[in-house]
Amino acid sequence: MKKRTPDMNRDWIATARTLSEALPYLQRYSGAVVVVKFGGNAMGDADAMAEFARDIVLMKQVGMNPVVVHGGGPMINQMLDKLGIKTEFVRGQRVTDKDTVEVVEMVLTGLVNKRIVQAIMDEGGRAVGLSGKDDDLMVAEALNPELGFVGRPVEMNVQVLRDLNAAGIIPVVAPVATGMDMLETFNVNGDTAAGAIAGALKADRLLLLTDVPGIKDASGEVVTQLTPDQVRAMIADGTISGGMIPKAETALMAVEQGVRAVVILDGRLPNASLLELFTEHGAGSIIREPR
Ligand SMILES: Nc1ncnc2c1ncn2[C@@H]1O[C@H](COP(=O)(O)OP(=O)(O)O)[C@@H](O)[C@H]1O
Ligand SMILES: CC(=O)N[C@@H](CCC(=O)OP(=O)(O)O)C(=O)O
């Protein structure tokens, strides 16, 4: 029930103004395809999950076509630890043997994916969880034999994502792929999977939600706008390292494939995606071709 008291609290006036100011962005993004990568480190607690889900449901409600691709690295680490399986990363990619890939698939598709689907439904949206194995969405081959079953997406069949969105359903994708022979299972870095999906959809935006405010330069300052050439230089000189490498490489690949812009932003920030999409302010680092 609305309060209809004469005390016009300033907060309510600000809320109405914020909505009004969002109009040009709502118009610009009507019908837009937005791929959102939700990283394991950005998931945080139940409140952070609920807030993320709410933002996604709002995007759908205002006529956008959101596609969620998630990670879950910390949750995989926890399960591997419980099972006594040692794990290591090389340039942001988990070295994945046969036992590890089973745990990765179990944790991503069984636990993390369903948690996100549930959170979206709790906020009144409709969501369906799938992995790259469903409807041949993402077919991969080995990225590098030294990494074992780490996949590089080689074939994308994204029609299922369009079909779900057209039916009013938000797709939530776990970054697990099937092999060319349909027998092997590949562990695909969540950022890489999100980039391949965004590229195949020629998405208007790819948002990579993580636990840092954006790409930092050598002095630790966030760079708010970057061209692909600048990103390449920062990878080459080591300013971009560790988990930021797959994100940066994903951004380059996505822009090359026709994604209009990629934004790397702090998913722990309240309403991070809305801030980026619907306000003049924007958030994080935006990577796109110079205009
Ligand atoms: N230049 C850089 N700018 C920002 N973060 C960087 C940079 N180089 C390396 N990083 C690291 O990348 C991490 C993000 O990657 P990752 O931990 O894999 O995130 P997620 O789990 O969200 O995918 C940051 O926490 C930071 O430690
Ligand atoms: C090959 C590879 O590294 N796969 C990742 C998949 C999950 C992921 O990307 O999770 P975050 O986004 O939370 O880091 C992994 O095994 O951790």
Short mmCIF file of C-alpha atoms and ligand atoms in Angstrom, two decimals:
data_model
loop_
_atom_site.label_atom_id
_atom_site.label_comp_id
_atom_site.label_asym_id
_atom_site.label_seq_id
_atom_site.Cartn_x
_atom_site.Cartn_y
_atom_site.Cartn_z
CA MET A 1 0.00 0.00 0.00
CA LYS A 2 1.40 3.45 -0.93
CA LYS A 3 1.82 6.11 1.76
CA ARG A 4 -0.11 9.25 0.89
CA THR A 5 1.10 11.57 3.62
CA PRO A 6 1.94 15.22 2.95
CA ASP A 7 5.54 14.84 4.23
CA MET A 8 7.37 14.74 0.96
CA ASN A 9 10.59 13.11 2.09
CA ARG A 10 13.47 14.13 -0.17
CA ASP A 11 14.40 10.47 -0.78
CA TRP A 12 11.14 9.85 -2.60
CA ILE A 13 11.64 12.92 -4.76
CA ALA A 14 15.12 11.66 -5.62
CA THR A 15 13.71 8.23 -6.49
CA ALA A 16 11.18 9.74 -8.88
CA ARG A 17 13.89 11.91 -10.46
CA THR A 18 16.19 8.91 -10.92
CA LEU A 19 13.42 7.06 -12.74
CA SER A 20 12.71 10.06 -14.92
CA GLU A 21 16.38 10.50 -15.77
CA ALA A 22 16.59 6.85 -16.79
CA LEU A 23 14.09 7.39 -19.64
CA PRO A 24 16.64 7.98 -22.46
CA TYR A 25 18.56 4.88 -21.38
CA LEU A 26 15.39 2.79 -21.14
CA GLN A 27 14.56 3.91 -24.69
CA ARG A 28 18.07 3.24 -25.97
CA TYR A 29 18.24 -0.25 -24.51
CA SER A 30 14.72 -1.37 -25.36
CA GLY A 31 15.13 -4.74 -27.09
CA ALA A 32 18.91 -4.73 -26.48
CA VAL A 33 20.73 -7.99 -25.87
CA VAL A 34 22.87 -7.72 -22.74
CA VAL A 35 25.09 -10.59 -21.63
CA VAL A 36 25.98 -10.39 -17.94
CA LYS A 37 28.83 -12.49 -16.54
CA PHE A 38 28.37 -12.99 -12.80
CA GLY A 39 31.74 -14.02 -11.35
CA GLY A 40 32.08 -16.25 -8.30
CA ASN A 41 33.86 -13.49 -6.41
CA ALA A 42 31.05 -11.05 -7.15
CA MET A 43 28.38 -13.42 -5.80
CA GLY A 44 29.20 -12.78 -2.16
CA ASP A 45 26.34 -13.48 0.24
CA ALA A 46 22.62 -14.14 -0.25
CA ASP A 47 21.86 -10.40 -0.26
CA ALA A 48 24.33 -9.76 -3.10
CA MET A 49 22.76 -12.62 -5.05
CA ALA A 50 19.24 -11.24 -4.49
CA GLU A 51 20.30 -7.77 -5.56
CA PHE A 52 21.94 -9.11 -8.73
CA ALA A 53 18.79 -11.11 -9.53
CA ARG A 54 16.62 -8.05 -9.00
CA ASP A 55 18.69 -6.03 -11.47
CA ILE A 56 18.37 -8.78 -14.07
CA VAL A 57 14.60 -9.06 -13.56
CA LEU A 58 14.32 -5.29 -13.95
CA MET A 59 16.27 -5.42 -17.23
CA LYS A 60 13.86 -8.02 -18.56
CA GLN A 61 10.86 -6.08 -17.28
CA VAL A 62 11.87 -2.94 -19.20
CA GLY A 63 12.20 -4.81 -22.48
CA MET A 64 15.84 -5.83 -22.59
CA ASN A 65 17.02 -9.36 -23.35
CA PRO A 66 19.44 -10.30 -20.58
CA VAL A 67 21.49 -13.49 -20.75
CA VAL A 68 23.29 -14.50 -17.54
CA VAL A 69 26.56 -16.46 -17.76
CA HIS A 70 28.04 -17.33 -14.39
CA GLY A 71 31.32 -18.41 -12.87
CA GLY A 72 31.84 -20.08 -9.52
CA GLY A 73 35.60 -20.46 -9.12
CA PRO A 74 35.55 -20.05 -5.29
CA MET A 75 32.72 -22.61 -4.97
CA ILE A 76 34.68 -25.10 -7.12
CA ASN A 77 37.73 -24.50 -4.91
CA GLN A 78 35.70 -25.27 -1.78
CA MET A 79 34.38 -28.56 -3.18
CA LEU A 80 37.81 -29.64 -4.49
CA ASP A 81 39.21 -28.87 -1.05
CA LYS A 82 36.52 -30.99 0.66
CA LEU A 83 37.35 -33.86 -1.70
CA GLY A 84 41.08 -33.43 -1.12
CA ILE A 85 41.81 -32.64 -4.80
CA LYS A 86 44.62 -30.12 -5.33
CA THR A 87 44.12 -27.41 -7.92
CA GLU A 88 46.17 -24.66 -9.60
CA PHE A 89 45.69 -21.82 -12.07
CA VAL A 90 47.82 -20.82 -15.05
CA ARG A 91 47.14 -17.34 -16.47
CA GLY A 92 43.67 -17.33 -14.85
CA GLN A 93 42.67 -20.81 -16.11
CA ARG A 94 42.21 -23.81 -13.82
CA VAL A 95 44.38 -26.81 -14.74
CA THR A 96 41.59 -29.38 -15.18
CA ASP A 97 42.15 -33.16 -15.09
CA LYS A 98 39.44 -35.83 -15.41
CA ASP A 99 38.46 -35.76 -11.70
CA THR A 100 38.48 -31.97 -11.60
CA VAL A 101 36.23 -31.55 -14.64
CA GLU A 102 33.62 -33.77 -12.96
CA VAL A 103 33.65 -31.58 -9.86
CA VAL A 104 33.55 -28.41 -11.98
CA GLU A 105 30.47 -29.61 -13.88
CA MET A 106 28.75 -30.76 -10.69
CA VAL A 107 29.34 -27.52 -8.81
CA LEU A 108 28.57 -25.16 -11.70
CA THR A 109 25.49 -26.85 -13.13
CA GLY A 110 24.14 -28.39 -9.93
CA LEU A 111 24.80 -25.80 -7.26
CA VAL A 112 25.70 -22.36 -8.59
CA ASN A 113 23.40 -22.38 -11.64
CA LYS A 114 20.36 -23.42 -9.65
CA ARG A 115 21.07 -20.86 -6.94
CA ILE A 116 20.98 -18.06 -9.53
CA VAL A 117 17.86 -19.44 -11.23
CA GLN A 118 16.14 -19.57 -7.83
CA ALA A 119 17.23 -16.02 -6.96
CA ILE A 120 15.74 -14.70 -10.23
CA MET A 121 12.47 -16.52 -9.59
CA ASP A 122 12.40 -15.16 -6.03
CA GLU A 123 12.41 -11.65 -7.54
CA GLY A 124 9.45 -12.48 -9.76
CA GLY A 125 11.30 -13.33 -12.97
CA ARG A 126 11.27 -16.50 -15.02
CA ALA A 127 14.60 -18.23 -15.49
CA VAL A 128 15.87 -21.48 -16.96
CA GLY A 129 19.34 -22.86 -16.23
CA LEU A 130 21.39 -24.60 -18.87
CA SER A 131 25.01 -25.35 -19.66
CA GLY A 132 26.93 -25.22 -22.90
CA LYS A 133 25.98 -28.86 -23.37
CA ASP A 134 22.28 -28.09 -23.75
CA ASP A 135 21.07 -27.79 -27.33
CA ASP A 136 24.77 -27.76 -28.41
CA LEU A 137 24.97 -24.19 -27.15
CA MET A 138 28.75 -24.24 -26.78
CA VAL A 139 31.05 -26.78 -28.40
CA ALA A 140 34.71 -26.60 -27.37
CA GLU A 141 38.12 -28.09 -28.02
CA ALA A 142 41.16 -28.22 -25.74
CA LEU A 143 42.70 -24.78 -25.29
CA ASN A 144 46.13 -26.08 -24.42
CA PRO A 145 47.05 -29.73 -23.70
CA GLU A 146 48.91 -28.64 -20.53
CA LEU A 147 45.62 -27.36 -19.04
CA GLY A 148 43.78 -30.69 -19.58
CA PHE A 149 40.05 -30.33 -20.07
CA VAL A 150 39.98 -26.55 -20.35
CA GLY A 151 37.90 -25.64 -23.36
CA ARG A 152 38.13 -23.00 -26.06
CA PRO A 153 34.68 -22.45 -27.58
CA VAL A 154 34.80 -23.29 -31.30
CA GLU A 155 31.13 -23.52 -32.23
CA MET A 156 28.19 -21.62 -30.78
CA ASN A 157 24.49 -22.33 -31.29
CA VAL A 158 22.79 -19.44 -29.51
CA GLN A 159 19.29 -19.75 -30.97
CA VAL A 160 18.09 -21.40 -27.75
CA LEU A 161 18.99 -18.20 -25.86
CA ARG A 162 16.97 -16.07 -28.30
CA ASP A 163 14.06 -18.51 -28.06
CA LEU A 164 14.06 -18.41 -24.25
CA ASN A 165 14.20 -14.62 -24.15
CA ALA A 166 11.42 -14.36 -26.74
CA ALA A 167 9.31 -16.55 -24.45
CA GLY A 168 9.92 -14.20 -21.51
CA ILE A 169 12.49 -16.48 -19.87
CA ILE A 170 15.94 -15.36 -18.71
CA PRO A 171 18.61 -17.92 -19.68
CA VAL A 172 21.24 -18.68 -17.02
CA VAL A 173 24.27 -20.42 -18.51
CA ALA A 174 26.92 -22.53 -16.72
CA PRO A 175 30.28 -22.39 -18.56
CA VAL A 176 30.64 -26.11 -19.27
CA ALA A 177 30.97 -27.23 -22.89
CA THR A 178 30.69 -30.39 -24.84
CA GLY A 179 33.54 -31.62 -27.11
CA MET A 180 33.43 -31.93 -30.89
CA ASP A 181 32.85 -35.69 -30.50
CA MET A 182 30.01 -35.00 -28.02
CA LEU A 183 31.77 -37.27 -25.51
CA GLU A 184 34.17 -35.03 -23.63
CA THR A 185 33.27 -32.34 -21.15
CA PHE A 186 35.24 -29.10 -21.07
CA ASN A 187 35.66 -26.55 -18.30
CA VAL A 188 35.42 -23.13 -19.93
CA ASN A 189 36.45 -20.02 -18.05
CA GLY A 190 33.26 -18.09 -17.28
CA ASP A 191 34.53 -14.90 -18.88
CA THR A 192 35.53 -16.77 -22.04
CA ALA A 193 32.10 -18.41 -22.24
CA ALA A 194 30.32 -15.09 -21.71
CA GLY A 195 32.42 -13.49 -24.46
CA ALA A 196 31.74 -16.30 -26.92
CA ILE A 197 28.00 -16.09 -26.20
CA ALA A 198 27.96 -12.29 -26.46
CA GLY A 199 29.94 -12.49 -29.72
CA ALA A 200 27.61 -15.06 -31.26
CA LEU A 201 24.58 -12.98 -30.21
CA LYS A 202 26.28 -9.76 -31.41
CA ALA A 203 25.18 -8.38 -28.05
CA ASP A 204 24.80 -4.66 -27.44
CA ARG A 205 26.63 -4.95 -24.13
CA LEU A 206 28.73 -7.51 -22.31
CA LEU A 207 29.00 -6.78 -18.58
CA LEU A 208 31.69 -8.65 -16.67
CA LEU A 209 30.89 -8.37 -12.95
CA THR A 210 33.88 -9.02 -10.73
CA ASP A 211 35.39 -7.97 -7.40
CA VAL A 212 37.47 -5.00 -8.52
CA PRO A 213 36.16 -1.59 -9.69
CA GLY A 214 37.59 -2.06 -13.20
CA ILE A 215 40.90 -2.44 -15.04
CA LYS A 216 43.66 -0.74 -13.07
CA ASP A 217 46.73 0.89 -14.57
CA ALA A 218 50.28 0.44 -13.26
CA SER A 219 49.65 2.99 -10.47
CA GLY A 220 46.48 1.19 -9.34
CA GLU A 221 44.01 3.74 -10.76
CA VAL A 222 40.92 2.42 -12.59
CA VAL A 223 40.94 3.34 -16.29
CA THR A 224 37.34 4.19 -17.21
CA GLN A 225 37.64 3.99 -21.02
CA LEU A 226 39.94 1.77 -23.03
CA THR A 227 40.43 0.90 -26.68
CA PRO A 228 41.31 -2.67 -27.70
CA ASP A 229 44.86 -1.48 -28.51
CA GLN A 230 45.31 -0.11 -25.01
CA VAL A 231 44.08 -3.39 -23.51
CA ARG A 232 46.50 -5.39 -25.69
CA ALA A 233 49.38 -3.20 -24.49
CA MET A 234 48.39 -3.68 -20.81
CA ILE A 235 48.34 -7.47 -21.24
CA ALA A 236 51.70 -7.42 -23.04
CA ASP A 237 53.44 -5.34 -20.33
CA GLY A 238 51.91 -7.34 -17.44
CA THR A 239 49.73 -4.52 -16.00
CA ILE A 240 46.84 -6.90 -16.54
CA SER A 241 47.56 -10.23 -14.81
CA GLY A 242 45.95 -13.32 -13.22
CA GLY A 243 42.15 -13.50 -13.39
CA MET A 244 42.01 -10.21 -15.28
CA ILE A 245 43.72 -11.83 -18.31
CA PRO A 246 40.72 -13.96 -19.40
CA LYS A 247 38.48 -10.94 -18.87
CA ALA A 248 40.64 -8.65 -20.97
CA GLU A 249 41.11 -11.27 -23.70
CA THR A 250 37.36 -11.88 -23.66
CA ALA A 251 36.71 -8.17 -24.10
CA LEU A 252 39.04 -8.07 -27.13
CA MET A 253 37.45 -11.11 -28.72
CA ALA A 254 33.92 -9.88 -28.08
CA VAL A 255 34.54 -6.43 -29.58
CA GLU A 256 36.21 -8.09 -32.58
CA GLN A 257 33.11 -10.25 -33.07
CA GLY A 258 30.77 -7.27 -33.09
CA VAL A 259 29.77 -6.70 -29.46
CA ARG A 260 29.31 -2.92 -29.20
CA ALA A 261 31.00 -2.49 -25.84
CA VAL A 262 32.33 -4.55 -22.94
CA VAL A 263 32.23 -3.21 -19.38
CA ILE A 264 34.30 -4.66 -16.53
CA LEU A 265 32.77 -3.54 -13.24
CA ASP A 266 32.49 -4.28 -9.52
CA GLY A 267 29.58 -6.68 -9.01
CA ARG A 268 29.71 -6.09 -5.25
CA LEU A 269 28.63 -2.48 -5.75
CA PRO A 270 24.88 -2.12 -5.08
CA ASN A 271 22.93 -2.23 -8.37
CA ALA A 272 26.16 -2.30 -10.39
CA SER A 273 24.47 -3.24 -13.70
CA LEU A 274 21.73 -0.63 -13.34
CA LEU A 275 24.27 2.06 -12.55
CA GLU A 276 26.12 1.20 -15.76
CA LEU A 277 23.08 0.86 -18.02
CA PHE A 278 20.60 3.43 -16.73
CA THR A 279 22.56 6.37 -15.38
CA GLU A 280 24.75 9.03 -16.89
CA HIS A 281 27.49 8.01 -14.50
CA GLY A 282 28.34 4.52 -15.75
CA ALA A 283 30.59 2.19 -13.79
CA GLY A 284 33.90 0.39 -14.20
CA SER A 285 36.02 0.21 -17.36
CA ILE A 286 34.38 0.32 -20.79
CA ILE A 287 36.25 -1.25 -23.72
CA ARG A 288 35.23 -0.37 -27.28
CA GLU A 289 36.64 0.74 -30.59
CA PRO A 290 37.47 4.47 -30.68
CA ARG A 291 34.60 6.48 -32.14
N1 LIG B 1 45.16 -4.53 -14.10
C1 LIG B 1 44.29 -5.13 -13.28
N2 LIG B 1 43.18 -4.46 -12.89
C2 LIG B 1 42.28 -5.03 -12.05
N3 LIG B 1 42.40 -6.28 -11.55
C3 LIG B 1 43.47 -7.03 -11.90
C4 LIG B 1 44.46 -6.48 -12.79
N4 LIG B 1 45.41 -7.43 -12.97
C5 LIG B 1 45.04 -8.50 -12.24
N5 LIG B 1 43.88 -8.29 -11.59
C6 LIG B 1 43.21 -9.28 -10.72
O1 LIG B 1 42.09 -9.87 -11.40
C7 LIG B 1 41.13 -10.25 -10.41
C8 LIG B 1 39.76 -10.51 -11.06
O2 LIG B 1 39.73 -11.80 -11.65
P1 LIG B 1 39.02 -13.05 -10.93
O3 LIG B 1 39.52 -13.16 -9.53
O4 LIG B 1 39.19 -14.22 -11.82
O5 LIG B 1 37.50 -12.56 -10.88
P2 LIG B 1 36.08 -13.32 -11.03
O6 LIG B 1 36.06 -14.45 -10.06
O7 LIG B 1 35.11 -12.25 -10.71
O8 LIG B 1 35.99 -13.78 -12.46
C9 LIG B 1 41.16 -9.10 -9.45
O9 LIG B 1 40.68 -9.45 -8.18
C10 LIG B 1 42.65 -8.71 -9.43
O10 LIG B 1 43.31 -9.34 -8.37
C1 LIG B 2 38.97 -22.93 -17.06
C2 LIG B 2 38.54 -22.25 -15.80
O1 LIG B 2 39.33 -21.61 -15.15
N1 LIG B 2 37.25 -22.36 -15.46
C3 LIG B 2 36.68 -21.78 -14.29
C4 LIG B 2 35.16 -21.83 -14.41
C5 LIG B 2 34.45 -21.02 -13.37
C6 LIG B 2 34.76 -19.53 -13.45
O2 LIG B 2 35.15 -18.97 -14.45
O3 LIG B 2 34.52 -18.88 -12.26
P1 LIG B 2 34.81 -17.35 -11.86
O4 LIG B 2 34.17 -16.49 -12.90
O5 LIG B 2 34.14 -17.23 -10.55
O6 LIG B 2 36.30 -17.13 -11.80
C7 LIG B 2 37.13 -22.53 -13.02
O7 LIG B 2 37.37 -23.74 -13.09
O8 LIG B 2 37.23 -21.89 -11.98
#
